[in-house]
Structures are given as structure tokens and as C-alpha cells.
Amino acid sequence: MIKRIIMPKLGETMEEGEIIKWLKKEGEEVKKGEPLLEIATDKANMEVEANASGYLRKILAREGEKISVTKTIAYLADSMEEEVPLEENVKADLPLKEKEEKGKEKPLFEEKIIKASPLAKKLAREKGVNLSKIKGTGPGGRIIKEDVLKAAEKIAAKEKEVEKIWAEEKEIILSRVEKIMADRMQQSKKEIPHFYITSEVDFSDAIKLRQDLLEEFEEEKKVHLSHTDLIIKACARALSKFPRINSHYREGRIISFSRVNIGLAIAREKGLVVPVIKDADQKDLFEIAREREDLLKKAMEDKLSLEDIEGGTFTLSNLGMMQIKSFCAIINPPQVCLLATGEIKEKVVAVEGEIVIAPFMEMTLSCDHRAVDGYLGSKFLQEVRKGLEKPALLLV
């Protein structure tokens, strides 16, 4: 019996997968549950297990190919003697016209009557010279051998000049993760009508709370409590009060979630990843700090699973450790908001008629105007600020 192996849909946003590596060769025996191949989704690399036992009879999709979900990528058979169907073209969904045009070679020049000697025409083909751009010096304006050679020399000289100009340039090849992120961010900026609102937070009491808890966390619980953990908790608290912010926008519909799952943008040499702290509103500061540390370690070791990065309803991007004052970040679709936070820096302020120095942090909320208006975004930002300026609320 012949069984189809298809490109699985491993996430709600997955539309295609890239074949990274086949772990079995054609003709090899495969047992149900064995890793069969490794694929790359728009978020992570995953191993795909065989859903049946048999022999890998025919591989249709080669390593490096991108295949739409549910398309056939291979055949599994009970024996090697069984005939497989005619080989599918996994890219067979191209329009017929496009397929026909793909097989046609375009001529180097458009066919038109040009007065040129046979030798000149032959040389032009060999050297890639467009005869229509040459003024002939032969009898009656006829293009001759010398005209073609002269034109070829000019082309070669121009190419050398271009090479000289770009000699110092170095091409940087994007990693697979960077390519995916580039595509997603381009799509986000193109499709989502972004707007941004910024607010300042007095971090004085939040810093004091962290200092009070730091010794207990590090010595007794073996976890480092960071400013980021306080911000995550403040966001989680606010998101539980503003379900429309804790939403996805899909095809003209707003889908609000009861679970508060906060993605944390993490920069690595291999590219940006956004692991998710799930049910953040139900977790205390210790649980958030421990989970953040675990996800950060996995991210740096390139060991994040699909479960670690799926299901986000909101994203936090903190560049405070890079001494960035503030920035406007691109929304992570299909989410409708993202909070970007900068460094905590002391500034001179007036408090009840007194001049004091206090630590402040700027935070900028990126909003999808299709789902969130300025009023709602501002109310949410006020609630985040409230949690950080009255951090006792984060312990409730």
C-alpha cells in the first residue's frame, strides 16, 4: 500500500515549510514514530516523525525546497516493489501560462532588421553586444567586425569600472531565521497601519522592590530578578484588564484571548527570536524570572521548541541594556500591539515643589490602528505605568 507524506501544518500561521534535511534515504525502512526529516517553519526548525511504517519509496521534495502545507513531499510503501504514482511536481500549482513561459528562452536581442556583416553578427552573439546600439562604419552604415570589437571593449571597460567601485563591498548572507524575520517585518510594515504612543515611567519604587527581592531570589531561589521581569508582570496585569490589546487581527476580525501570553524579543547572532511566557498574568515574579531565564538559555543555545515560540498574544522588546532611550518597534503579526522599552536613566524633575533626581524609563506602544485606537492604547499604557510606579500591585 502506498501512503502519501505531506508537508505538515505545525502552527496556525504556517503556510509553507522548507526541507532542511531528509533523515532517511530513498529505499530505507522507516518505523512509525521515527524522525523522518527536518523542516524549517516561519518560526523554528522541527523534526517530522513518520506517521506509519514502511519503506521510503520516493522523495519528491529535495533539501532546500519550500513546499506549501499539505503538499505531497514523499511516498511511503509497504514494500519496494510497489509502484508509486507518477512523480508529482510539488510546484505544480503554477499557472499554465507561467509554466510555458518558464520553459522558453528569451533571445538576447529583439529580432529586427539590422545591417551588419555575418562576421559582425557572429561576434555580437559571442560577446553579448547589442547590434541595435551600434552605429556602423561600413559601407552604407553597415556594422562591421571592428564596430563590434570596439563596442565589446567599451562594455568590458565599464564592467571593470563597476567592479572597481564595488571592490570594497562585502555581501552578508542572511541566516534562515533572519530571512524569515525580514519577510515578516516587511509584511507587517506593509499591511499594518502602525501608530505609536510614548509615556514615561518613574522607576524609583520598582527599583526599590527589585533590590528588596534580589537577595532572596538569587540566594534562595537561584534566579536573577531583572527589570524586564517587572515590566513583563506589569504588562500581564494590564493585558488582563484590556482584552482588546491582548488580541490578534485576522481578515477583518479581532480575536481576543483569555490567556495572556507575552513574547519576549531576544537578539542573537543567528537572528531575532520571540519565545513566549504563557499565562503570564497567572504567574508571580519568581515564576516569570525563572521562565525568562530558561527561555533565554534555550534561545542562545538554539534549542527553542515550536511550543516555546507559539501562541503569543503580545510582545515586549526591551533595549534598555543597550543604552537606548526609546524606539518604535514593528508589530509582530497577527498581534495588534507591541511595547518597546528603553533604558532607565536619572533625570531632574519637580516633585511637590522640590527639585529631585529620579530614574525614568520611556516606553512606546506600537498599535495596529485596525484594532486599537489612540484612546484605548493610552489607557493600556497608563495601566502598565501604574503597575511599575506602584509595584506592590505586581505582588498581588
Tab-separated table of C-alpha atoms in Angstrom:
chain	number	residue	atom	x	y	z
A	1	MET	CA	0.000	0.000	0.000
A	2	ILE	CA	1.275	3.466	-0.948
A	3	LYS	CA	0.952	6.269	1.602
A	4	ARG	CA	1.500	9.975	0.969
A	5	ILE	CA	3.800	12.010	3.205
A	6	ILE	CA	2.698	15.641	3.203
A	7	MET	CA	4.186	18.911	4.423
A	8	PRO	CA	2.526	19.184	7.859
A	9	LYS	CA	0.926	22.357	9.216
A	10	LEU	CA	2.774	22.820	12.511
A	11	GLY	CA	1.405	26.205	13.515
A	12	GLU	CA	-1.583	28.442	12.926
A	13	THR	CA	0.432	30.893	10.824
A	14	MET	CA	2.430	28.284	8.889
A	15	GLU	CA	1.778	28.364	5.128
A	16	GLU	CA	4.894	26.595	3.856
A	17	GLY	CA	7.911	24.729	5.144
A	18	GLU	CA	11.471	24.380	3.916
A	19	ILE	CA	13.050	20.930	3.704
A	20	ILE	CA	16.252	21.235	5.744
A	21	LYS	CA	17.345	17.597	5.755
A	22	TRP	CA	15.955	14.154	4.999
A	23	LEU	CA	16.940	11.850	7.871
A	24	LYS	CA	16.156	8.732	5.786
A	25	LYS	CA	17.226	7.874	2.247
A	26	GLU	CA	15.075	6.514	-0.573
A	27	GLY	CA	14.699	2.771	-0.100
A	28	GLU	CA	15.370	2.840	3.654
A	29	GLU	CA	12.955	1.190	6.044
A	30	VAL	CA	11.047	3.595	8.279
A	31	LYS	CA	9.263	2.786	11.515
A	32	LYS	CA	6.260	4.701	12.809
A	33	GLY	CA	7.378	7.485	15.173
A	34	GLU	CA	10.929	7.624	13.803
A	35	PRO	CA	12.282	11.071	12.805
A	36	LEU	CA	11.888	11.207	9.025
A	37	LEU	CA	13.011	14.703	8.059
A	38	GLU	CA	13.821	18.131	9.440
A	39	ILE	CA	11.854	21.144	8.235
A	40	ALA	CA	12.027	24.879	8.875
A	41	THR	CA	8.797	26.730	9.572
A	42	ASP	CA	8.420	30.507	9.769
A	43	LYS	CA	9.441	30.254	13.418
A	44	ALA	CA	11.629	27.227	14.142
A	45	ASN	CA	13.320	24.068	12.893
A	46	MET	CA	11.337	20.913	13.637
A	47	GLU	CA	11.780	17.176	13.161
A	48	VAL	CA	8.837	15.421	11.491
A	49	GLU	CA	8.136	11.847	12.550
A	50	ALA	CA	6.813	9.100	10.281
A	51	ASN	CA	3.097	8.542	10.836
A	52	ALA	CA	3.315	4.959	9.542
A	53	SER	CA	5.856	2.181	8.999
A	54	GLY	CA	7.167	1.122	5.593
A	55	TYR	CA	9.859	1.980	3.061
A	56	LEU	CA	10.684	5.495	1.897
A	57	ARG	CA	9.772	4.711	-1.699
A	58	LYS	CA	10.140	8.112	-3.346
A	59	ILE	CA	11.253	11.598	-2.232
A	60	LEU	CA	9.584	14.381	-4.218
A	61	ALA	CA	10.787	17.475	-2.350
A	62	ARG	CA	14.524	17.968	-2.130
A	63	GLU	CA	16.538	19.665	0.594
A	64	GLY	CA	16.317	23.448	0.359
A	65	GLU	CA	12.898	23.445	-1.350
A	66	LYS	CA	9.996	25.399	0.128
A	67	ILE	CA	6.714	23.477	-0.028
A	68	SER	CA	3.161	24.602	0.760
A	69	VAL	CA	1.454	22.828	3.658
A	70	THR	CA	-0.485	19.630	2.755
A	71	LYS	CA	1.512	19.177	-0.489
A	72	THR	CA	2.962	15.702	-1.065
A	73	ILE	CA	6.696	15.565	-0.325
A	74	ALA	CA	7.319	11.800	-0.462
A	75	TYR	CA	5.743	8.348	-0.716
A	76	LEU	CA	5.906	5.543	1.827
A	77	ALA	CA	5.260	1.962	0.665
A	78	ASP	CA	4.816	-1.411	2.351
A	79	SER	CA	7.477	-2.821	0.024
A	80	MET	CA	9.996	-1.552	-2.511
A	81	GLU	CA	8.239	-3.470	-5.286
A	82	GLU	CA	5.108	-1.336	-5.172
A	83	GLU	CA	4.685	1.199	-7.968
A	84	VAL	CA	4.403	4.815	-6.908
A	85	PRO	CA	2.163	7.293	-8.761
A	86	LEU	CA	3.739	9.413	-11.468
A	87	GLU	CA	6.091	11.853	-9.776
A	88	GLU	CA	4.204	14.880	-8.595
A	89	ASN	CA	5.616	18.266	-9.244
A	90	VAL	CA	5.340	19.889	-5.824
A	91	LYS	CA	5.312	23.248	-7.533
A	92	ALA	CA	2.585	22.177	-9.919
A	93	ASP	CA	0.282	24.983	-8.826
A	94	LEU	CA	1.961	27.409	-11.240
A	95	PRO	CA	-0.438	28.786	-13.825
A	96	LEU	CA	-0.156	27.014	-17.183
A	97	LYS	CA	0.926	30.216	-18.916
A	98	GLU	CA	3.719	30.729	-16.376
A	99	LYS	CA	4.900	27.130	-16.847
A	100	GLU	CA	5.026	27.565	-20.617
A	101	GLU	CA	6.867	30.863	-20.375
A	102	LYS	CA	9.327	29.383	-17.897
A	103	GLY	CA	10.495	26.866	-20.477
A	104	LYS	CA	11.093	29.449	-23.160
A	105	GLU	CA	14.455	31.122	-23.506
A	106	LYS	CA	14.326	34.822	-24.178
A	107	PRO	CA	16.509	35.952	-27.070
A	108	LEU	CA	19.440	38.223	-26.266
A	109	PHE	CA	18.129	40.887	-28.645
A	110	GLU	CA	14.792	41.590	-30.237
A	111	GLU	CA	14.644	40.419	-33.811
A	112	LYS	CA	14.697	43.337	-36.238
A	113	ILE	CA	16.433	44.200	-39.481
A	114	ILE	CA	19.963	45.411	-38.713
A	115	LYS	CA	22.532	45.979	-41.421
A	116	ALA	CA	25.575	44.018	-40.289
A	117	SER	CA	28.082	41.664	-41.832
A	118	PRO	CA	27.737	37.937	-40.991
A	119	LEU	CA	31.025	38.081	-39.075
A	120	ALA	CA	29.823	41.102	-37.062
A	121	LYS	CA	26.608	39.256	-36.159
A	122	LYS	CA	28.586	36.189	-35.078
A	123	LEU	CA	30.927	38.271	-32.904
A	124	ALA	CA	27.989	40.161	-31.373
A	125	ARG	CA	26.380	36.888	-30.278
A	126	GLU	CA	29.637	35.637	-28.767
A	127	LYS	CA	30.443	38.845	-26.884
A	128	GLY	CA	26.911	39.799	-25.863
A	129	VAL	CA	26.859	43.032	-27.832
A	130	ASN	CA	23.508	44.538	-28.804
A	131	LEU	CA	23.793	45.412	-32.504
A	132	SER	CA	20.887	47.849	-32.318
A	133	LYS	CA	23.025	50.093	-30.075
A	134	ILE	CA	25.949	50.260	-32.528
A	135	LYS	CA	26.458	52.795	-35.291
A	136	GLY	CA	28.030	51.062	-38.293
A	137	THR	CA	31.106	52.474	-40.013
A	138	GLY	CA	30.999	50.173	-43.020
A	139	PRO	CA	29.547	50.946	-46.452
A	140	GLY	CA	26.054	52.417	-46.166
A	141	GLY	CA	26.218	52.377	-42.355
A	142	ARG	CA	26.710	48.613	-42.274
A	143	ILE	CA	28.053	47.241	-38.964
A	144	ILE	CA	31.377	45.518	-39.437
A	145	LYS	CA	33.687	43.402	-37.283
A	146	GLU	CA	35.682	46.405	-35.989
A	147	ASP	CA	32.479	48.120	-34.760
A	148	VAL	CA	31.538	45.097	-32.667
A	149	LEU	CA	35.034	44.723	-31.203
A	150	LYS	CA	35.087	48.406	-30.284
A	151	ALA	CA	31.677	48.131	-28.572
A	152	ALA	CA	32.808	44.999	-26.710
A	153	GLU	CA	35.887	46.847	-25.423
A	154	LYS	CA	33.702	49.685	-24.105
A	155	ILE	CA	31.425	47.209	-22.319
A	156	ALA	CA	34.424	45.447	-20.746
A	157	ALA	CA	35.875	48.783	-19.607
A	158	LYS	CA	32.575	49.783	-17.980
A	159	GLU	CA	32.328	46.420	-16.209
A	160	LYS	CA	35.857	46.826	-14.824
A	161	GLU	CA	34.996	50.309	-13.591
A	162	VAL	CA	31.902	48.965	-11.812
A	163	GLU	CA	33.975	46.158	-10.275
A	164	LYS	CA	36.483	48.726	-9.037
A	165	ILE	CA	33.754	50.860	-7.462
A	166	TRP	CA	32.297	47.893	-5.591
A	167	ALA	CA	35.622	46.205	-4.789
A	168	GLU	CA	35.334	47.132	-1.108
A	169	GLU	CA	31.763	45.816	-0.796
A	170	LYS	CA	31.093	42.593	1.097
A	171	GLU	CA	27.906	40.596	0.739
A	172	ILE	CA	26.385	39.414	4.018
A	173	ILE	CA	24.312	36.270	3.629
A	174	LEU	CA	21.227	36.288	5.847
A	175	SER	CA	20.613	33.242	8.006
A	176	ARG	CA	17.331	31.372	7.564
A	177	VAL	CA	15.953	32.971	10.750
A	178	GLU	CA	16.995	36.440	9.548
A	179	LYS	CA	15.303	35.866	6.170
A	180	ILE	CA	12.077	34.790	7.881
A	181	MET	CA	12.187	37.791	10.212
A	182	ALA	CA	12.898	40.137	7.288
A	183	ASP	CA	9.878	38.792	5.381
A	184	ARG	CA	7.585	39.008	8.426
A	185	MET	CA	8.649	42.553	9.288
A	186	GLN	CA	8.241	43.693	5.685
A	187	GLN	CA	4.764	42.159	5.633
A	188	SER	CA	3.905	43.781	8.979
A	189	LYS	CA	5.015	47.255	7.927
A	190	LYS	CA	3.277	46.917	4.560
A	191	GLU	CA	-0.078	45.580	5.808
A	192	ILE	CA	-0.481	47.016	9.317
A	193	PRO	CA	-1.330	50.725	9.803
A	194	HIS	CA	1.049	51.397	12.705
A	195	PHE	CA	0.799	54.275	15.135
A	196	TYR	CA	2.866	54.906	18.260
A	197	ILE	CA	2.285	56.405	21.702
A	198	THR	CA	5.034	57.083	24.250
A	199	SER	CA	4.943	57.538	28.009
A	200	GLU	CA	7.495	57.976	30.802
A	201	VAL	CA	7.602	55.847	33.951
A	202	ASP	CA	9.136	56.827	37.282
A	203	PHE	CA	11.061	53.647	38.093
A	204	SER	CA	12.044	54.632	41.666
A	205	ASP	CA	9.731	52.257	43.533
A	206	ALA	CA	10.191	49.444	41.003
A	207	ILE	CA	13.973	49.616	41.514
A	208	LYS	CA	13.489	49.551	45.303
A	209	LEU	CA	11.201	46.499	45.060
A	210	ARG	CA	13.740	44.684	42.893
A	211	GLN	CA	16.551	45.462	45.344
A	212	ASP	CA	14.416	44.201	48.239
A	213	LEU	CA	13.731	40.905	46.432
A	214	LEU	CA	17.126	40.449	44.767
A	215	GLU	CA	18.898	38.681	47.628
A	216	GLU	CA	16.015	36.273	48.212
A	217	PHE	CA	15.732	35.458	44.500
A	218	GLU	CA	19.453	34.921	43.917
A	219	GLU	CA	20.460	33.165	47.143
A	220	GLU	CA	17.357	31.168	47.989
A	221	LYS	CA	15.627	30.674	44.643
A	222	LYS	CA	18.757	30.746	42.434
A	223	VAL	CA	17.059	33.080	39.950
A	224	HIS	CA	18.102	36.588	38.889
A	225	LEU	CA	15.269	39.123	39.055
A	226	SER	CA	15.644	41.703	36.272
A	227	HIS	CA	13.891	44.951	35.393
A	228	THR	CA	12.498	43.077	32.372
A	229	ASP	CA	10.648	40.686	34.716
A	230	LEU	CA	8.927	43.636	36.402
A	231	ILE	CA	7.920	45.056	33.004
A	232	ILE	CA	6.558	41.664	31.865
A	233	LYS	CA	4.481	41.384	35.041
A	234	ALA	CA	3.173	44.953	34.648
A	235	CYS	CA	2.198	44.208	31.027
A	236	ALA	CA	0.487	40.950	32.033
A	237	ARG	CA	-1.533	42.747	34.694
A	238	ALA	CA	-2.605	45.450	32.219
A	239	LEU	CA	-3.410	42.969	29.433
A	240	SER	CA	-5.829	41.104	31.702
A	241	LYS	CA	-7.748	44.387	32.041
A	242	PHE	CA	-7.644	45.252	28.306
A	243	PRO	CA	-8.567	42.117	26.321
A	244	ARG	CA	-8.707	44.039	23.033
A	245	ILE	CA	-4.972	44.735	23.343
A	246	ASN	CA	-4.451	41.029	24.074
A	247	SER	CA	-5.726	40.091	20.607
A	248	HIS	CA	-4.967	39.036	17.058
A	249	TYR	CA	-6.274	40.735	13.905
A	250	ARG	CA	-7.170	38.295	11.129
A	251	GLU	CA	-9.037	39.003	7.893
A	252	GLY	CA	-11.202	41.803	9.251
A	253	ARG	CA	-11.818	40.099	12.614
A	254	ILE	CA	-10.427	40.821	16.078
A	255	ILE	CA	-9.845	37.640	18.073
A	256	SER	CA	-9.449	38.336	21.786
A	257	PHE	CA	-7.782	35.806	24.100
A	258	SER	CA	-8.414	34.950	27.736
A	259	ARG	CA	-4.835	33.660	28.104
A	260	VAL	CA	-2.121	36.309	28.415
A	261	ASN	CA	0.938	35.001	26.538
A	262	ILE	CA	3.767	37.540	26.332
A	263	GLY	CA	6.508	37.159	23.732
A	264	LEU	CA	9.951	38.498	24.621
A	265	ALA	CA	12.150	39.647	21.713
A	266	ILE	CA	15.653	38.164	22.092
A	267	ALA	CA	18.527	39.177	19.811
A	268	ARG	CA	21.132	36.536	18.884
A	269	GLU	CA	23.900	36.214	16.318
A	270	LYS	CA	21.693	33.765	14.391
A	271	GLY	CA	18.798	36.230	14.309
A	272	LEU	CA	15.950	37.564	16.431
A	273	VAL	CA	13.606	35.097	18.158
A	274	VAL	CA	10.498	35.713	20.261
A	275	PRO	CA	9.886	32.964	22.852
A	276	VAL	CA	6.633	33.192	24.788
A	277	ILE	CA	5.910	33.275	28.530
A	278	LYS	CA	2.461	31.705	28.649
A	279	ASP	CA	-0.242	32.675	31.177
A	280	ALA	CA	1.998	35.485	32.427
A	281	ASP	CA	-0.894	37.063	34.340
A	282	GLN	CA	-1.232	33.885	36.423
A	283	LYS	CA	2.471	33.750	37.365
A	284	ASP	CA	4.307	35.555	40.142
A	285	LEU	CA	7.591	37.411	39.687
A	286	PHE	CA	9.650	34.362	40.638
A	287	GLU	CA	7.935	32.161	38.027
A	288	ILE	CA	8.302	34.847	35.350
A	289	ALA	CA	12.003	35.376	36.151
A	290	ARG	CA	12.725	31.642	36.104
A	291	GLU	CA	10.873	31.086	32.825
A	292	ARG	CA	12.562	34.096	31.211
A	293	GLU	CA	15.983	32.721	32.176
A	294	ASP	CA	15.100	29.254	30.822
A	295	LEU	CA	13.845	30.659	27.507
A	296	LEU	CA	16.880	32.945	27.169
A	297	LYS	CA	19.230	29.975	27.698
A	298	LYS	CA	17.332	27.891	25.125
A	299	ALA	CA	17.379	30.770	22.636
A	300	MET	CA	21.136	31.260	22.942
A	301	GLU	CA	21.740	27.517	22.561
A	302	ASP	CA	19.321	27.344	19.593
A	303	LYS	CA	17.142	24.828	21.447
A	304	LEU	CA	13.758	26.576	21.392
A	305	SER	CA	10.889	24.242	20.520
A	306	LEU	CA	7.823	25.193	18.488
A	307	GLU	CA	5.842	25.206	21.734
A	308	ASP	CA	8.265	27.783	23.177
A	309	ILE	CA	7.560	30.291	20.394
A	310	GLU	CA	3.897	29.648	19.521
A	311	GLY	CA	0.789	31.291	20.942
A	312	GLY	CA	1.986	34.826	21.701
A	313	THR	CA	-0.741	37.442	22.204
A	314	PHE	CA	1.530	40.451	22.899
A	315	THR	CA	5.254	41.223	22.554
A	316	LEU	CA	7.778	43.111	24.685
A	317	SER	CA	11.038	44.407	23.209
A	318	ASN	CA	13.453	45.871	25.773
A	319	LEU	CA	16.629	47.631	24.569
A	320	GLY	CA	17.342	49.372	27.858
A	321	MET	CA	20.524	47.356	28.410
A	322	MET	CA	21.867	48.851	25.142
A	323	GLN	CA	21.505	52.442	26.469
A	324	ILE	CA	18.683	53.148	24.009
A	325	LYS	CA	16.409	55.943	25.215
A	326	SER	CA	13.344	54.960	23.167
A	327	PHE	CA	12.397	53.346	19.860
A	328	CYS	CA	9.391	52.462	17.714
A	329	ALA	CA	9.174	48.724	17.064
A	330	ILE	CA	7.339	46.841	14.308
A	331	ILE	CA	4.304	44.818	15.413
A	332	ASN	CA	4.631	41.030	15.396
A	333	PRO	CA	1.594	39.922	13.301
A	334	PRO	CA	-1.123	38.823	13.861
A	335	GLN	CA	-0.757	40.548	17.252
A	336	VAL	CA	-2.144	44.087	17.495
A	337	CYS	CA	0.325	45.728	19.900
A	338	LEU	CA	3.984	45.658	20.949
A	339	LEU	CA	5.666	47.500	23.806
A	340	ALA	CA	9.188	48.865	23.267
A	341	THR	CA	11.100	49.973	26.379
A	342	GLY	CA	14.339	51.929	26.708
A	343	GLU	CA	16.998	52.496	29.352
A	344	ILE	CA	16.288	53.589	32.913
A	345	LYS	CA	18.040	56.927	33.311
A	346	GLU	CA	18.152	59.518	36.058
A	347	LYS	CA	16.667	62.921	35.304
A	348	VAL	CA	15.901	66.105	37.217
A	349	VAL	CA	12.182	66.519	37.975
A	350	ALA	CA	9.976	68.682	40.168
A	351	VAL	CA	8.073	66.779	42.876
A	352	GLU	CA	5.704	68.760	45.114
A	353	GLY	CA	7.711	71.920	44.574
A	354	GLU	CA	11.052	70.230	45.202
A	355	ILE	CA	13.773	69.521	42.637
A	356	VAL	CA	14.746	65.838	42.807
A	357	ILE	CA	16.658	63.319	40.727
A	358	ALA	CA	14.676	60.198	39.839
A	359	PRO	CA	15.132	57.217	37.472
A	360	PHE	CA	12.782	57.289	34.485
A	361	MET	CA	12.132	54.911	31.598
A	362	GLU	CA	10.434	55.691	28.282
A	363	MET	CA	8.085	53.120	26.789
A	364	THR	CA	6.477	53.230	23.347
A	365	LEU	CA	3.416	51.210	22.404
A	366	SER	CA	3.132	50.232	18.722
A	367	CYS	CA	-0.539	49.766	17.792
A	368	ASP	CA	-2.446	48.314	14.841
A	369	HIS	CA	-4.986	51.048	14.064
A	370	ARG	CA	-7.386	48.464	12.619
A	371	ALA	CA	-7.894	47.034	16.113
A	372	VAL	CA	-6.734	49.686	18.583
A	373	ASP	CA	-7.335	53.445	18.665
A	374	GLY	CA	-5.318	56.112	20.454
A	375	TYR	CA	-7.628	56.268	23.472
A	376	LEU	CA	-7.511	52.525	24.136
A	377	GLY	CA	-3.755	52.392	23.607
A	378	SER	CA	-3.252	55.301	26.016
A	379	LYS	CA	-5.426	53.705	28.720
A	380	PHE	CA	-3.441	50.487	28.438
A	381	LEU	CA	-0.129	52.347	28.665
A	382	GLN	CA	-1.386	54.176	31.769
A	383	GLU	CA	-2.175	50.822	33.387
A	384	VAL	CA	1.324	49.490	32.640
A	385	ARG	CA	2.764	52.680	34.118
A	386	LYS	CA	0.578	52.303	37.210
A	387	GLY	CA	1.910	48.793	37.823
A	388	LEU	CA	5.534	49.951	37.610
A	389	GLU	CA	5.097	53.107	39.694
A	390	LYS	CA	3.102	51.208	42.350
A	391	PRO	CA	4.945	47.876	42.165
A	392	ALA	CA	3.181	46.442	45.222
A	393	LEU	CA	0.382	45.756	42.711
A	394	LEU	CA	2.717	43.310	40.957
A	395	LEU	CA	2.902	41.168	44.087
A	396	VAL	CA	-0.859	40.665	44.376
